[in-house]
Amino acid sequence: MKLDQLRRADVARCAEIEKILFPGDDPWSARAFHSELDQGHYYLAARSDDGETLLGYAGLAVVGRRGDYEANVHTIGVVPEAQGQGIGKALLRALLTRADELHAAVFLEVRTDNDPAVTLYEAHGFQKLGIRKRYYQPSGADAFTMARPAQAPARDEVAG
């Protein structure tokens, strides 16, 4: 598996994956992914070793000014047949590396019943701030709002 920038050519497949992953809610459309790319947000793709198959995607939006940035994980998705192989973790770590380069605090929402994702986020320094009732529609599922404080880049990244 390798990570690289999400391409416009990937958008249709991302929308298909969203429908598979989030059937009871309002999955992102191709238009939503295009909008994210148009706004210049940081989006990554996880691809098979040969680069032919999109296995997952993740996106991070950064707002604010130098020295006062905040980041928000907008999405992380991995195709069901590739889940449990560390792809989501690799995508999250890449997003966090980008946030750390900017010394940005990171926020996200996650379904309260998505135990694997909550566990992953907690393992990477996120803490629950509260609950957004009926955040996901149309299912009405609740979401935890989680945050990770701003962190300095790892020493090898600073030197590199």
Coordinates of N, CA and C in Angstrom, one line a residue:
M1 N 0.8 -1.2 0.0 CA 0.0 0.0 0.0 C 0.9 1.2 0.0
K2 N 0.5 2.2 -0.7 CA 1.2 3.5 -0.8 C 0.2 4.7 -0.7
L3 N 0.7 5.8 -0.1 CA -0.1 7.0 0.0 C 0.4 8.0 -1.0
D4 N -0.6 8.7 -1.6 CA -0.2 9.9 -2.4 C -1.4 10.8 -2.5
Q5 N -1.3 11.9 -3.2 CA -2.4 12.9 -3.3 C -3.6 12.3 -3.9
L6 N -4.8 12.6 -3.4 CA -6.0 12.2 -4.0 C -6.2 13.0 -5.3
R7 N -6.5 12.3 -6.4 CA -6.7 12.9 -7.7 C -8.1 13.1 -8.1
R8 N -8.4 14.0 -8.9 CA -9.8 14.2 -9.4 C -10.3 13.0 -10.1
A9 N -9.4 12.2 -10.7 CA -9.9 10.9 -11.3 C -10.3 9.9 -10.2
D10 N -10.0 10.1 -9.0 CA -10.4 9.2 -7.9 C -11.8 9.5 -7.3
V11 N -12.3 10.7 -7.6 CA -13.5 11.2 -7.0 C -14.7 10.3 -7.1
A12 N -14.9 9.8 -8.3 CA -16.1 9.0 -8.6 C -16.0 7.7 -7.7
R13 N -14.8 7.1 -7.6 CA -14.6 5.9 -6.8 C -14.8 6.3 -5.3
C14 N -14.3 7.4 -4.9 CA -14.5 7.8 -3.5 C -16.0 7.9 -3.1
A15 N -16.8 8.5 -4.1 CA -18.3 8.5 -3.8 C -18.9 7.2 -3.8
E16 N -18.4 6.2 -4.6 CA -18.9 4.8 -4.5 C -18.6 4.2 -3.2
I17 N -17.4 4.4 -2.7 CA -16.9 3.8 -1.4 C -17.8 4.4 -0.3
E18 N -18.1 5.7 -0.4 CA -18.9 6.4 0.6 C -20.3 5.7 0.7
K19 N -20.9 5.3 -0.4 CA -22.2 4.7 -0.4 C -22.1 3.3 0.3
I20 N -21.0 2.6 0.1 CA -20.8 1.3 0.7 C -20.6 1.5 2.3
L21 N -19.8 2.5 2.6 CA -19.4 2.6 4.0 C -20.5 3.3 4.9
F22 N -21.3 4.1 4.3 CA -22.3 4.9 5.1 C -23.7 4.8 4.5
P23 N -24.2 3.6 4.3 CA -25.5 3.4 3.7 C -26.7 4.0 4.4
G24 N -26.6 4.1 5.8 CA -27.7 4.6 6.5 C -27.7 6.1 6.7
D25 N -26.7 6.7 6.2 CA -26.5 8.2 6.4 C -26.4 8.8 5.0
D26 N -26.0 10.1 5.0 CA -25.9 10.8 3.8 C -24.4 10.8 3.3
P27 N -24.1 9.8 2.5 CA -22.7 9.7 2.1 C -22.3 10.9 1.2
W28 N -21.0 11.2 1.2 CA -20.5 12.3 0.4 C -20.7 12.0 -1.1
S29 N -21.0 12.9 -1.8 CA -21.2 12.8 -3.3 C -19.8 13.2 -4.0
A30 N -19.8 12.9 -5.3 CA -18.6 13.3 -6.0 C -18.5 14.8 -6.0
R31 N -19.6 15.5 -6.0 CA -19.6 17.0 -5.9 C -18.9 17.5 -4.6
A32 N -19.2 16.8 -3.5 CA -18.6 17.1 -2.2 C -17.1 17.0 -2.3
F33 N -16.6 15.9 -2.8 CA -15.2 15.6 -2.9 C -14.5 16.7 -3.8
H34 N -15.2 17.0 -5.0 CA -14.6 18.0 -5.9 C -14.5 19.4 -5.1
S35 N -15.5 19.7 -4.3 CA -15.5 20.9 -3.6 C -14.4 21.0 -2.6
E36 N -14.1 19.9 -1.9 CA -13.0 19.8 -1.0 C -11.7 20.1 -1.7
L37 N -11.5 19.4 -2.9 CA -10.3 19.6 -3.7 C -10.2 21.1 -4.2
D38 N -11.3 21.6 -4.6 CA -11.4 23.0 -5.1 C -10.9 24.0 -4.1
Q39 N -11.3 23.7 -2.8 CA -10.9 24.6 -1.7 C -9.5 24.4 -1.3
G40 N -8.8 23.4 -1.9 CA -7.4 23.3 -1.6 C -7.1 22.5 -0.3
H41 N -8.1 21.7 0.2 CA -7.9 20.9 1.4 C -6.9 19.8 1.1
Y42 N -6.3 19.3 2.1 CA -5.3 18.2 2.0 C -5.9 16.9 2.0
Y43 N -5.9 16.2 0.8 CA -6.5 14.9 0.6 C -5.5 13.9 0.1
L44 N -5.6 12.7 0.7 CA -4.7 11.7 0.4 C -5.5 10.4 -0.1
A45 N -4.8 9.6 -0.9 CA -5.3 8.4 -1.3 C -4.4 7.2 -0.8
A46 N -5.0 6.1 -0.5 CA -4.2 4.9 -0.2 C -4.5 4.0 -1.4
R47 N -3.4 3.6 -2.0 CA -3.5 2.8 -3.2 C -2.8 1.4 -3.0
S48 N -3.2 0.5 -3.8 CA -2.6 -0.8 -3.8 C -1.1 -0.6 -4.3
D49 N -0.3 -1.6 -4.0 CA 1.2 -1.4 -4.3 C 1.4 -1.1 -5.8
D50 N 0.6 -1.6 -6.7 CA 0.7 -1.2 -8.1 C 0.1 0.1 -8.5
G51 N -0.5 0.8 -7.5 CA -1.1 2.1 -7.8 C -2.4 2.1 -8.5
E52 N -2.9 0.9 -8.8 CA -4.1 0.8 -9.6 C -5.4 0.8 -8.9
T53 N -5.4 0.4 -7.6 CA -6.7 0.3 -6.9 C -6.7 1.2 -5.7
L54 N -7.8 2.0 -5.6 CA -8.0 2.9 -4.5 C -8.5 2.1 -3.3
L55 N -7.7 2.1 -2.2 CA -8.1 1.3 -1.1 C -8.8 2.2 0.0
G56 N -8.5 3.5 0.0 CA -9.0 4.4 1.0 C -8.6 5.9 0.7
Y57 N -9.1 6.8 1.5 CA -8.9 8.2 1.3 C -9.1 8.9 2.6
A58 N -8.5 10.1 2.7 CA -8.6 10.9 3.9 C -8.4 12.3 3.6
G59 N -9.1 13.2 4.3 CA -9.0 14.6 4.1 C -8.9 15.4 5.3
L60 N -8.1 16.5 5.2 CA -7.9 17.4 6.3 C -8.1 18.8 5.8
A61 N -8.9 19.6 6.6 CA -9.0 21.0 6.3 C -8.2 21.8 7.3
V62 N -7.5 22.8 6.9 CA -6.8 23.7 7.8 C -7.3 25.1 7.7
V63 N -7.6 25.7 8.8 CA -8.0 27.1 8.8 C -7.2 27.9 9.7
G64 N -7.2 29.2 9.6 CA -6.5 30.1 10.5 C -5.3 30.7 9.8
R65 N -4.5 31.4 10.7 CA -3.3 32.1 10.2 C -2.1 31.4 10.8
R66 N -0.9 31.6 10.2 CA 0.3 31.1 10.7 C 0.4 31.3 12.2
G67 N 0.7 30.3 13.0 CA 0.8 30.4 14.4 C -0.5 30.2 15.1
D68 N -1.6 30.1 14.4 CA -2.9 30.0 15.0 C -3.8 29.1 14.1
Y69 N -3.2 28.0 13.6 CA -4.0 27.1 12.7 C -4.8 26.1 13.5
E70 N -5.9 25.7 12.9 CA -6.7 24.6 13.4 C -7.0 23.7 12.2
A71 N -7.0 22.4 12.5 CA -7.3 21.4 11.4 C -8.5 20.6 11.8
N72 N -9.2 20.1 10.8 CA -10.4 19.3 11.0 C -10.3 18.1 10.1
V73 N -10.3 16.9 10.6 CA -10.3 15.7 9.8 C -11.7 15.6 9.2
H74 N -11.8 15.8 7.9 CA -13.2 15.8 7.3 C -13.6 14.4 7.0
T75 N -12.7 13.5 6.6 CA -13.2 12.1 6.3 C -12.0 11.2 6.3
I76 N -12.2 9.9 6.6 CA -11.3 8.8 6.4 C -12.2 7.7 6.1
G77 N -11.9 7.0 4.9 CA -12.6 5.9 4.5 C -11.7 4.8 3.9
V78 N -12.0 3.6 4.2 CA -11.2 2.4 3.7 C -12.2 1.4 3.2
V79 N -12.0 0.9 2.0 CA -12.9 -0.1 1.5 C -13.0 -1.3 2.5
P80 N -14.2 -1.9 2.6 CA -14.4 -3.0 3.6 C -13.4 -4.1 3.5
E81 N -13.0 -4.5 2.3 CA -12.1 -5.7 2.1 C -10.7 -5.4 2.5
A82 N -10.4 -4.1 2.7 CA -9.0 -3.7 3.1 C -9.0 -3.2 4.6
Q83 N -10.1 -3.2 5.3 CA -10.1 -2.8 6.6 C -9.3 -3.7 7.5
G84 N -8.8 -3.2 8.6 CA -8.0 -4.1 9.5 C -6.6 -4.3 9.1
Q85 N -6.1 -3.6 8.1 CA -4.8 -3.8 7.6 C -3.9 -2.6 7.9
G86 N -4.4 -1.7 8.7 CA -3.5 -0.5 9.0 C -3.6 0.6 8.0
I87 N -4.5 0.6 7.1 CA -4.7 1.6 6.1 C -5.2 2.9 6.7
G88 N -6.3 2.7 7.5 CA -6.9 3.9 8.2 C -5.9 4.5 9.1
K89 N -5.1 3.7 9.8 CA -4.1 4.3 10.7 C -3.0 5.0 9.9
A90 N -2.6 4.5 8.8 CA -1.6 5.2 8.0 C -2.1 6.5 7.4
L91 N -3.4 6.5 7.0 CA -4.0 7.7 6.5 C -4.1 8.8 7.7
L92 N -4.6 8.4 8.8 CA -4.7 9.3 10.0 C -3.3 9.8 10.3
R93 N -2.3 9.0 10.4 CA -0.9 9.5 10.7 C -0.4 10.5 9.7
A94 N -0.7 10.3 8.5 CA -0.3 11.2 7.4 C -1.0 12.6 7.6
L95 N -2.3 12.5 8.0 CA -3.0 13.8 8.2 C -2.4 14.5 9.4
L96 N -2.1 13.7 10.5 CA -1.6 14.3 11.7 C -0.2 14.9 11.5
T97 N 0.6 14.2 10.6 CA 1.9 14.8 10.3 C 1.7 16.1 9.6
R98 N 0.8 16.3 8.7 CA 0.5 17.6 8.1 C 0.1 18.6 9.1
A99 N -0.8 18.2 10.0 CA -1.2 19.2 11.1 C -0.1 19.5 12.0
D100 N 0.8 18.6 12.3 CA 1.9 18.9 13.1 C 2.9 19.8 12.5
E101 N 3.1 19.7 11.1 CA 4.0 20.6 10.4 C 3.5 22.1 10.6
L102 N 2.2 22.2 10.8 CA 1.6 23.6 10.9 C 1.3 23.9 12.4
H103 N 1.7 23.0 13.3 CA 1.5 23.2 14.7 C 0.0 23.5 15.0
A104 N -0.9 22.7 14.3 CA -2.3 22.9 14.4 C -3.0 21.9 15.3
A105 N -3.9 22.3 16.2 CA -4.8 21.4 16.9 C -5.7 20.8 15.9
V106 N -6.1 19.5 16.2 CA -6.9 18.8 15.2 C -8.2 18.4 15.9
F107 N -9.3 18.6 15.1 CA -10.7 18.2 15.6 C -11.3 17.2 14.6
L108 N -12.3 16.5 15.1 CA -13.0 15.6 14.2 C -14.3 15.2 14.9
E109 N -15.2 14.6 14.1 CA -16.5 14.0 14.6 C -16.4 12.5 14.2
V110 N -16.9 11.7 15.1 CA -17.0 10.2 14.8 C -18.2 9.7 15.4
R111 N -18.8 8.7 14.7 CA -20.0 8.1 15.3 C -19.7 7.5 16.7
T112 N -20.6 7.7 17.6 CA -20.4 7.1 19.0 C -20.4 5.6 19.0
D113 N -21.0 5.0 17.9 CA -21.0 3.5 17.9 C -19.9 2.9 17.0
N114 N -18.9 3.8 16.6 CA -17.8 3.3 15.7 C -16.6 3.1 16.7
D115 N -16.7 2.0 17.4 CA -15.6 1.7 18.4 C -14.2 1.6 17.8
P116 N -14.0 0.9 16.7 CA -12.7 0.8 16.1 C -12.1 2.2 15.8
A117 N -12.9 3.1 15.3 CA -12.4 4.5 15.0 C -12.1 5.3 16.2
V118 N -13.0 5.2 17.2 CA -12.8 5.9 18.5 C -11.5 5.4 19.1
T119 N -11.3 4.1 19.1 CA -10.1 3.6 19.7 C -8.8 4.0 19.0
L120 N -8.9 4.1 17.6 CA -7.8 4.6 16.8 C -7.5 6.0 17.2
Y121 N -8.5 6.9 17.2 CA -8.3 8.3 17.5 C -7.7 8.5 18.9
E122 N -8.3 7.8 19.9 CA -7.7 7.9 21.2 C -6.3 7.5 21.3
A123 N -5.9 6.4 20.6 CA -4.5 6.0 20.5 C -3.6 7.0 19.9
H124 N -4.1 7.9 19.2 CA -3.3 9.0 18.6 C -3.5 10.3 19.3
G125 N -3.9 10.3 20.5 CA -4.0 11.5 21.3 C -5.2 12.3 21.3
F126 N -6.3 11.8 20.7 CA -7.6 12.6 20.7 C -8.3 12.3 22.0
Q127 N -9.0 13.3 22.4 CA -9.9 13.2 23.6 C -11.3 13.6 23.2
K128 N -12.3 13.0 23.8 CA -13.7 13.3 23.6 C -14.0 14.7 24.3
L129 N -14.6 15.6 23.5 CA -15.0 16.9 24.0 C -16.4 16.9 24.4
G130 N -17.2 16.2 23.6 CA -18.7 16.2 23.8 C -19.4 15.3 22.8
I131 N -20.7 15.4 22.8 CA -21.5 14.6 21.9 C -22.4 15.6 21.1
R132 N -22.4 15.3 19.8 CA -23.3 16.0 18.9 C -24.5 15.1 18.6
K133 N -25.6 15.4 19.2 CA -26.8 14.6 19.1 C -27.3 14.6 17.7
R134 N -27.7 13.4 17.2 CA -28.3 13.3 15.8 C -27.5 13.9 14.7
Y135 N -26.2 13.9 14.9 CA -25.2 14.5 13.9 C -25.3 13.9 12.5
Y136 N -25.4 12.6 12.5 CA -25.4 11.9 11.2 C -26.9 11.8 10.7
Q137 N -27.1 12.1 9.5 CA -28.5 12.1 8.9 C -28.5 11.2 7.7
P138 N -29.5 10.5 7.4 CA -30.8 10.6 8.1 C -30.9 9.6 9.3
S139 N -29.8 8.8 9.6 CA -29.9 7.8 10.6 C -30.2 8.4 12.0
G140 N -29.7 9.7 12.2 CA -29.9 10.3 13.5 C -28.8 9.8 14.5
A141 N -27.8 9.2 14.1 CA -26.7 8.7 14.9 C -26.0 9.9 15.6
D142 N -25.6 9.7 16.8 CA -24.8 10.7 17.5 C -23.3 10.6 17.1
A143 N -22.6 11.7 17.3 CA -21.2 11.8 17.1 C -20.5 12.3 18.3
F144 N -19.3 11.8 18.5 CA -18.4 12.4 19.5 C -17.6 13.5 18.8
T145 N -17.4 14.6 19.4 CA -16.5 15.6 18.9 C -15.2 15.3 19.7
M146 N -14.1 15.2 19.0 CA -12.8 14.8 19.6 C -11.8 15.9 19.1
A147 N -10.8 16.0 20.0 CA -9.7 17.0 19.7 C -8.4 16.4 20.1
R148 N -7.4 16.8 19.4 CA -6.0 16.5 19.7 C -5.2 17.9 19.7
P149 N -4.5 18.2 20.8 CA -3.8 19.4 20.9 C -2.8 19.6 19.8
A150 N -2.4 20.8 19.5 CA -1.3 21.1 18.6 C 0.0 20.4 19.1
Q151 N 0.7 19.9 18.2 CA 2.0 19.3 18.5 C 3.1 19.7 17.6
A152 N 4.3 19.8 18.1 CA 5.4 20.1 17.2 C 5.7 18.9 16.3
P153 N 6.2 19.1 15.1 CA 6.6 18.0 14.3 C 7.7 17.1 15.0
A154 N 7.7 15.9 14.6 CA 8.7 14.9 15.2 C 10.1 15.5 14.8
R155 N 11.1 15.2 15.6 CA 12.4 15.7 15.4 C 13.0 15.4 14.0
D156 N 12.8 14.2 13.5 CA 13.3 13.8 12.2 C 12.7 14.5 11.1
E157 N 11.4 14.9 11.3 CA 10.7 15.7 10.3 C 11.3 17.1 10.3
V158 N 11.6 17.7 11.4 CA 12.2 19.0 11.5 C 13.5 19.1 10.8
A159 N 14.3 18.1 11.1 CA 15.7 18.0 10.5 C 15.7 17.7 9.0
G160 N 14.7 17.0 8.6 CA 14.7 16.5 7.2 C 14.4 17.4 6.1

